[in-house]
mmCIF file of C-alpha atoms in Angstrom:
data_model
loop_
_atom_site.group_PDB
_atom_site.id
_atom_site.type_symbol
_atom_site.label_atom_id
_atom_site.label_comp_id
_atom_site.label_asym_id
_atom_site.label_seq_id
_atom_site.Cartn_x
_atom_site.Cartn_y
_atom_site.Cartn_z
ATOM 1 C CA UNK A 1 0.041 -0.204 -0.010
ATOM 2 C CA UNK A 2 1.358 3.355 -0.657
ATOM 3 C CA UNK A 3 2.357 6.042 1.544
ATOM 4 C CA UNK A 4 0.220 8.783 0.206
ATOM 5 C CA UNK A 5 -3.504 8.889 0.640
ATOM 6 C CA UNK A 6 -5.551 7.483 -2.011
ATOM 7 C CA UNK A 7 -6.917 10.531 -4.045
ATOM 8 C CA UNK A 8 -10.893 11.750 -3.708
ATOM 9 C CA UNK A 9 -12.780 9.572 -6.122
ATOM 10 C CA UNK A 10 -16.006 11.375 -8.144
ATOM 11 C CA UNK A 11 -19.141 10.606 -5.880
ATOM 12 C CA UNK A 12 -21.217 9.000 -5.378
ATOM 13 C CA UNK A 13 -19.340 5.653 -4.306
ATOM 14 C CA UNK A 14 -19.353 3.609 -1.530
ATOM 15 C CA UNK A 15 -16.783 3.163 1.454
ATOM 16 C CA UNK A 16 -16.830 0.562 4.055
ATOM 17 C CA UNK A 17 -14.740 1.621 7.192
ATOM 18 C CA UNK A 18 -13.112 -1.311 9.200
ATOM 19 C CA UNK A 19 -12.153 -0.559 12.521
ATOM 20 C CA UNK A 20 -10.460 -3.504 15.029
ATOM 21 C CA UNK A 21 -8.194 -4.218 17.701
ATOM 22 C CA UNK A 22 -6.191 -7.755 17.667
ATOM 23 C CA UNK A 23 -6.156 -10.509 19.863
ATOM 24 C CA UNK A 24 -2.727 -11.391 20.923
ATOM 25 C CA UNK A 25 -2.770 -14.772 19.681
ATOM 26 C CA UNK A 26 -4.070 -16.326 16.339
ATOM 27 C CA UNK A 27 -1.641 -17.422 13.562
ATOM 28 C CA UNK A 28 -2.196 -16.838 9.960
ATOM 29 C CA UNK A 29 -3.132 -13.248 9.908
ATOM 30 C CA UNK A 30 -0.487 -11.666 8.111
ATOM 31 C CA UNK A 31 -0.736 -13.828 5.604
ATOM 32 C CA UNK A 32 -4.397 -13.591 5.090
ATOM 33 C CA UNK A 33 -4.378 -10.102 5.474
ATOM 34 C CA UNK A 34 -2.067 -9.603 2.241
ATOM 35 C CA UNK A 35 -4.175 -12.323 0.342
ATOM 36 C CA UNK A 36 -7.122 -10.285 0.911
ATOM 37 C CA UNK A 37 -5.402 -7.144 -0.012
ATOM 38 C CA UNK A 38 -4.632 -8.361 -3.175
ATOM 39 C CA UNK A 39 -7.846 -10.158 -3.691
ATOM 40 C CA UNK A 40 -10.171 -7.197 -3.604
ATOM 41 C CA UNK A 41 -8.285 -5.633 -6.288
ATOM 42 C CA UNK A 42 -9.908 -8.216 -8.655
ATOM 43 C CA UNK A 43 -13.434 -7.279 -7.761
ATOM 44 C CA UNK A 44 -14.647 -5.165 -10.612
ATOM 45 C CA UNK A 45 -15.853 -1.452 -9.580
ATOM 46 C CA UNK A 46 -13.109 -1.667 -6.758
ATOM 47 C CA UNK A 47 -11.329 1.856 -6.276
ATOM 48 C CA UNK A 48 -9.157 1.709 -3.781
ATOM 49 C CA UNK A 49 -8.453 0.943 -0.141
ATOM 50 C CA UNK A 50 -5.603 2.159 2.596
ATOM 51 C CA UNK A 51 -4.770 1.173 6.147
ATOM 52 C CA UNK A 52 -3.372 2.730 9.134
ATOM 53 C CA UNK A 53 -2.411 1.020 12.440
ATOM 54 C CA UNK A 54 -1.235 2.363 15.334
ATOM 55 C CA UNK A 55 1.520 -0.231 17.065
ATOM 56 C CA UNK A 56 -0.201 -2.228 19.538
ATOM 57 C CA UNK A 57 -3.527 -0.180 19.179
ATOM 58 C CA UNK A 58 -6.085 0.485 16.704
ATOM 59 C CA UNK A 59 -6.077 -0.600 12.861
ATOM 60 C CA UNK A 60 -8.379 1.250 10.485
ATOM 61 C CA UNK A 61 -8.835 -0.244 7.261
ATOM 62 C CA UNK A 62 -11.304 1.712 4.451
ATOM 63 C CA UNK A 63 -12.056 0.313 1.420
ATOM 64 C CA UNK A 64 -13.700 2.288 -1.674
ATOM 65 C CA UNK A 65 -16.127 1.200 -4.288
ATOM 66 C CA UNK A 66 -17.803 2.226 -7.087
ATOM 67 C CA UNK A 67 -21.565 0.994 -6.114
ATOM 68 C CA UNK A 68 -22.992 -1.651 -4.419
ATOM 69 C CA UNK A 69 -22.676 -4.086 -6.931
ATOM 70 C CA UNK A 70 -19.240 -4.140 -6.327
ATOM 71 C CA UNK A 71 -19.257 -3.731 -2.487
ATOM 72 C CA UNK A 72 -21.531 -6.813 -2.680
ATOM 73 C CA UNK A 73 -19.416 -8.731 -4.920
ATOM 74 C CA UNK A 74 -16.548 -8.317 -2.056
ATOM 75 C CA UNK A 75 -18.610 -8.799 0.726
ATOM 76 C CA UNK A 76 -20.106 -12.148 -0.608
ATOM 77 C CA UNK A 77 -16.633 -13.517 -1.840
ATOM 78 C CA UNK A 78 -16.120 -16.908 -0.845
ATOM 79 C CA UNK A 79 -12.383 -16.704 0.127
ATOM 80 C CA UNK A 80 -13.119 -13.047 2.107
ATOM 81 C CA UNK A 81 -15.926 -14.774 4.092
ATOM 82 C CA UNK A 82 -13.637 -17.846 4.952
ATOM 83 C CA UNK A 83 -11.101 -14.875 5.808
ATOM 84 C CA UNK A 84 -14.126 -12.856 8.130
ATOM 85 C CA UNK A 85 -15.079 -16.304 9.826
ATOM 86 C CA UNK A 86 -11.383 -17.000 11.103
ATOM 87 C CA UNK A 87 -10.955 -13.116 11.941
ATOM 88 C CA UNK A 88 -13.836 -13.608 14.536
ATOM 89 C CA UNK A 89 -12.660 -16.977 15.443
ATOM 90 C CA UNK A 90 -8.961 -16.133 16.000
ATOM 91 C CA UNK A 91 -7.916 -12.602 15.229
ATOM 92 C CA UNK A 92 -10.180 -10.088 16.127
ATOM 93 C CA UNK A 93 -10.807 -9.029 19.914
ATOM 94 C CA UNK A 94 -13.257 -6.561 18.735
ATOM 95 C CA UNK A 95 -13.871 -4.702 15.653
ATOM 96 C CA UNK A 96 -16.541 -2.206 14.034
ATOM 97 C CA UNK A 97 -17.794 -1.733 10.038
ATOM 98 C CA UNK A 98 -19.183 1.222 8.890
ATOM 99 C CA UNK A 99 -20.424 1.159 5.308
ATOM 100 C CA UNK A 100 -21.908 4.031 3.449
ATOM 101 C CA UNK A 101 -22.322 6.560 0.482
ATOM 102 C CA UNK A 102 -19.628 9.344 -0.016
ATOM 103 C CA UNK A 103 -21.355 12.306 -1.141
ATOM 104 C CA UNK A 104 -18.621 14.816 -0.736
ATOM 105 C CA UNK A 105 -14.767 14.671 -1.236
ATOM 106 C CA UNK A 106 -11.733 16.584 -1.408
ATOM 107 C CA UNK A 107 -8.120 16.498 -1.193
ATOM 108 C CA UNK A 108 -4.878 18.319 -1.164
ATOM 109 C CA UNK A 109 -1.506 17.539 -2.417
ATOM 110 C CA UNK A 110 1.626 19.857 -1.437
ATOM 111 C CA UNK A 111 2.851 21.620 -4.555
ATOM 112 C CA UNK A 112 0.088 20.831 -7.018
ATOM 113 C CA UNK B 1 -8.673 7.955 22.824
ATOM 114 C CA UNK B 2 -9.972 4.616 23.800
ATOM 115 C CA UNK B 3 -7.752 1.222 22.605
ATOM 116 C CA UNK B 4 -11.120 -0.039 21.270
ATOM 117 C CA UNK B 5 -12.794 0.768 17.964
ATOM 118 C CA UNK B 6 -15.977 2.495 18.527
ATOM 119 C CA UNK B 7 -18.915 0.996 18.484
ATOM 120 C CA UNK B 8 -21.740 0.714 15.314
ATOM 121 C CA UNK B 9 -24.235 3.775 15.984
ATOM 122 C CA UNK B 10 -28.095 3.199 14.583
ATOM 123 C CA UNK B 11 -28.087 4.201 10.961
ATOM 124 C CA UNK B 12 -28.117 6.301 9.080
ATOM 125 C CA UNK B 13 -25.222 8.750 10.413
ATOM 126 C CA UNK B 14 -22.656 10.386 8.795
ATOM 127 C CA UNK B 15 -18.830 9.960 8.761
ATOM 128 C CA UNK B 16 -15.805 11.828 7.658
ATOM 129 C CA UNK B 17 -12.635 9.743 6.782
ATOM 130 C CA UNK B 18 -9.989 12.012 6.776
ATOM 131 C CA UNK B 19 -6.393 10.366 5.503
ATOM 132 C CA UNK B 20 -3.353 12.121 5.671
ATOM 133 C CA UNK B 21 0.427 12.310 5.433
ATOM 134 C CA UNK B 22 2.431 14.598 7.273
ATOM 135 C CA UNK B 23 5.479 16.985 5.894
ATOM 136 C CA UNK B 24 8.230 16.895 8.049
ATOM 137 C CA UNK B 25 8.400 20.294 9.376
ATOM 138 C CA UNK B 26 5.912 22.540 11.239
ATOM 139 C CA UNK B 27 5.455 22.846 14.844
ATOM 140 C CA UNK B 28 2.301 22.703 16.977
ATOM 141 C CA UNK B 29 1.120 19.960 15.532
ATOM 142 C CA UNK B 30 0.487 18.036 18.400
ATOM 143 C CA UNK B 31 -1.040 20.579 20.356
ATOM 144 C CA UNK B 32 -3.328 21.521 17.847
ATOM 145 C CA UNK B 33 -4.708 17.762 17.109
ATOM 146 C CA UNK B 34 -5.341 17.044 20.926
ATOM 147 C CA UNK B 35 -6.942 20.661 20.956
ATOM 148 C CA UNK B 36 -9.363 19.735 17.857
ATOM 149 C CA UNK B 37 -9.828 16.124 19.272
ATOM 150 C CA UNK B 38 -11.201 17.822 22.668
ATOM 151 C CA UNK B 39 -13.407 20.812 20.778
ATOM 152 C CA UNK B 40 -15.200 18.527 18.484
ATOM 153 C CA UNK B 41 -16.737 16.709 21.418
ATOM 154 C CA UNK B 42 -18.842 19.728 22.224
ATOM 155 C CA UNK B 43 -20.215 19.904 18.717
ATOM 156 C CA UNK B 44 -24.081 18.871 19.368
ATOM 157 C CA UNK B 45 -24.572 15.443 17.551
ATOM 158 C CA UNK B 46 -21.079 14.688 17.503
ATOM 159 C CA UNK B 47 -21.137 10.806 18.176
ATOM 160 C CA UNK B 48 -17.088 9.878 18.327
ATOM 161 C CA UNK B 49 -13.853 9.850 16.505
ATOM 162 C CA UNK B 50 -11.137 7.801 16.114
ATOM 163 C CA UNK B 51 -7.380 7.732 14.400
ATOM 164 C CA UNK B 52 -4.998 5.153 13.670
ATOM 165 C CA UNK B 53 -1.637 6.112 12.511
ATOM 166 C CA UNK B 54 1.178 3.893 10.961
ATOM 167 C CA UNK B 55 4.859 5.443 11.923
ATOM 168 C CA UNK B 56 6.029 7.350 9.338
ATOM 169 C CA UNK B 57 3.215 6.895 7.059
ATOM 170 C CA UNK B 58 -0.663 7.596 6.585
ATOM 171 C CA UNK B 59 -2.850 8.532 9.156
ATOM 172 C CA UNK B 60 -6.592 7.785 9.184
ATOM 173 C CA UNK B 61 -9.171 9.826 11.308
ATOM 174 C CA UNK B 62 -12.793 9.089 11.023
ATOM 175 C CA UNK B 63 -15.227 11.304 12.481
ATOM 176 C CA UNK B 64 -19.031 10.458 13.468
ATOM 177 C CA UNK B 65 -22.055 12.586 13.369
ATOM 178 C CA UNK B 66 -25.680 12.340 14.373
ATOM 179 C CA UNK B 67 -26.596 14.287 11.078
ATOM 180 C CA UNK B 68 -25.766 17.275 8.632
ATOM 181 C CA UNK B 69 -26.288 19.828 11.164
ATOM 182 C CA UNK B 70 -23.717 18.459 13.515
ATOM 183 C CA UNK B 71 -20.860 17.903 10.697
ATOM 184 C CA UNK B 72 -21.610 21.363 9.399
ATOM 185 C CA UNK B 73 -21.436 22.844 13.182
ATOM 186 C CA UNK B 74 -17.839 20.970 13.195
ATOM 187 C CA UNK B 75 -16.951 21.959 9.372
ATOM 188 C CA UNK B 76 -17.510 25.554 10.064
ATOM 189 C CA UNK B 77 -16.294 26.145 13.435
ATOM 190 C CA UNK B 78 -14.123 29.054 13.548
ATOM 191 C CA UNK B 79 -10.971 27.098 15.753
ATOM 192 C CA UNK B 80 -11.129 24.353 13.340
ATOM 193 C CA UNK B 81 -11.267 26.399 10.295
ATOM 194 C CA UNK B 82 -7.833 28.281 11.319
ATOM 195 C CA UNK B 83 -6.650 24.764 12.092
ATOM 196 C CA UNK B 84 -7.089 23.176 8.707
ATOM 197 C CA UNK B 85 -5.623 26.709 7.156
ATOM 198 C CA UNK B 86 -2.366 25.716 8.921
ATOM 199 C CA UNK B 87 -2.644 22.276 8.128
ATOM 200 C CA UNK B 88 -2.343 23.064 4.783
ATOM 201 C CA UNK B 89 -0.020 25.676 4.951
ATOM 202 C CA UNK B 90 2.369 23.786 7.675
ATOM 203 C CA UNK B 91 1.368 20.333 8.136
ATOM 204 C CA UNK B 92 0.400 18.057 5.785
ATOM 205 C CA UNK B 93 2.304 16.557 2.808
ATOM 206 C CA UNK B 94 -1.244 15.571 1.490
ATOM 207 C CA UNK B 95 -4.874 14.487 2.513
ATOM 208 C CA UNK B 96 -7.869 13.363 1.508
ATOM 209 C CA UNK B 97 -11.521 13.571 2.726
ATOM 210 C CA UNK B 98 -14.433 11.507 2.410
ATOM 211 C CA UNK B 99 -17.961 12.572 3.691
ATOM 212 C CA UNK B 100 -20.889 9.967 3.485
ATOM 213 C CA UNK B 101 -23.531 8.700 5.028
ATOM 214 C CA UNK B 102 -23.588 5.126 7.080
ATOM 215 C CA UNK B 103 -26.505 2.553 5.624
ATOM 216 C CA UNK B 104 -25.352 -0.177 7.269
ATOM 217 C CA UNK B 105 -22.971 -1.021 10.723
ATOM 218 C CA UNK B 106 -22.192 -3.935 12.489
ATOM 219 C CA UNK B 107 -19.482 -4.787 15.393
ATOM 220 C CA UNK B 108 -18.141 -7.694 17.137
ATOM 221 C CA UNK B 109 -16.578 -7.676 20.578
ATOM 222 C CA UNK B 110 -15.242 -10.855 21.611
ATOM 223 C CA UNK B 111 -16.795 -12.662 24.654
ATOM 224 C CA UNK B 112 -20.271 -11.158 24.478
#
């Protein structure tokens, strides 16, 4: 994932905000996270995703999708569903998901 | 800010996702960020906010508001506007803001 914010897209589009705190145990998380990060890019209508992770603390991942059909394709993807089930079983102490429609977006890049 | 994700609220509500990368220079950022984190809590209709920050990389802050009126009160708050202007001038290499309406939310807490 790049070290710059993903740029603003033309509204409307969907965003899914996934905030989570990990358990201390559980194996295979890193590999699965990398696989999901790669797999989501194959979804038609996927626009981008980005993550920030405070060491020992909260992780926030935001995924951007062109429309509901694209988000549904990701939401119901079999491999993604298996990863989510394993997340509940092993990897997450707690998480929250917020899904909504972006109505306004803007951005700034220094020197442009 | 707590070390757990903010829990899901009852939709609809608004969320503002602010992703940013800092400049290397600029003073006063930490103090202003702490002040904004405190100030936003005074806004009627403010629901919560949370941040994750990858060291040396991307920062993601998400603010949750009950309705447009609450978000507008924050957006147009004078002290917040001054902080934003200073952010463009000094603190941010780049940022993106995505504002939308949450239509679906869910959460998980281990052991509940």
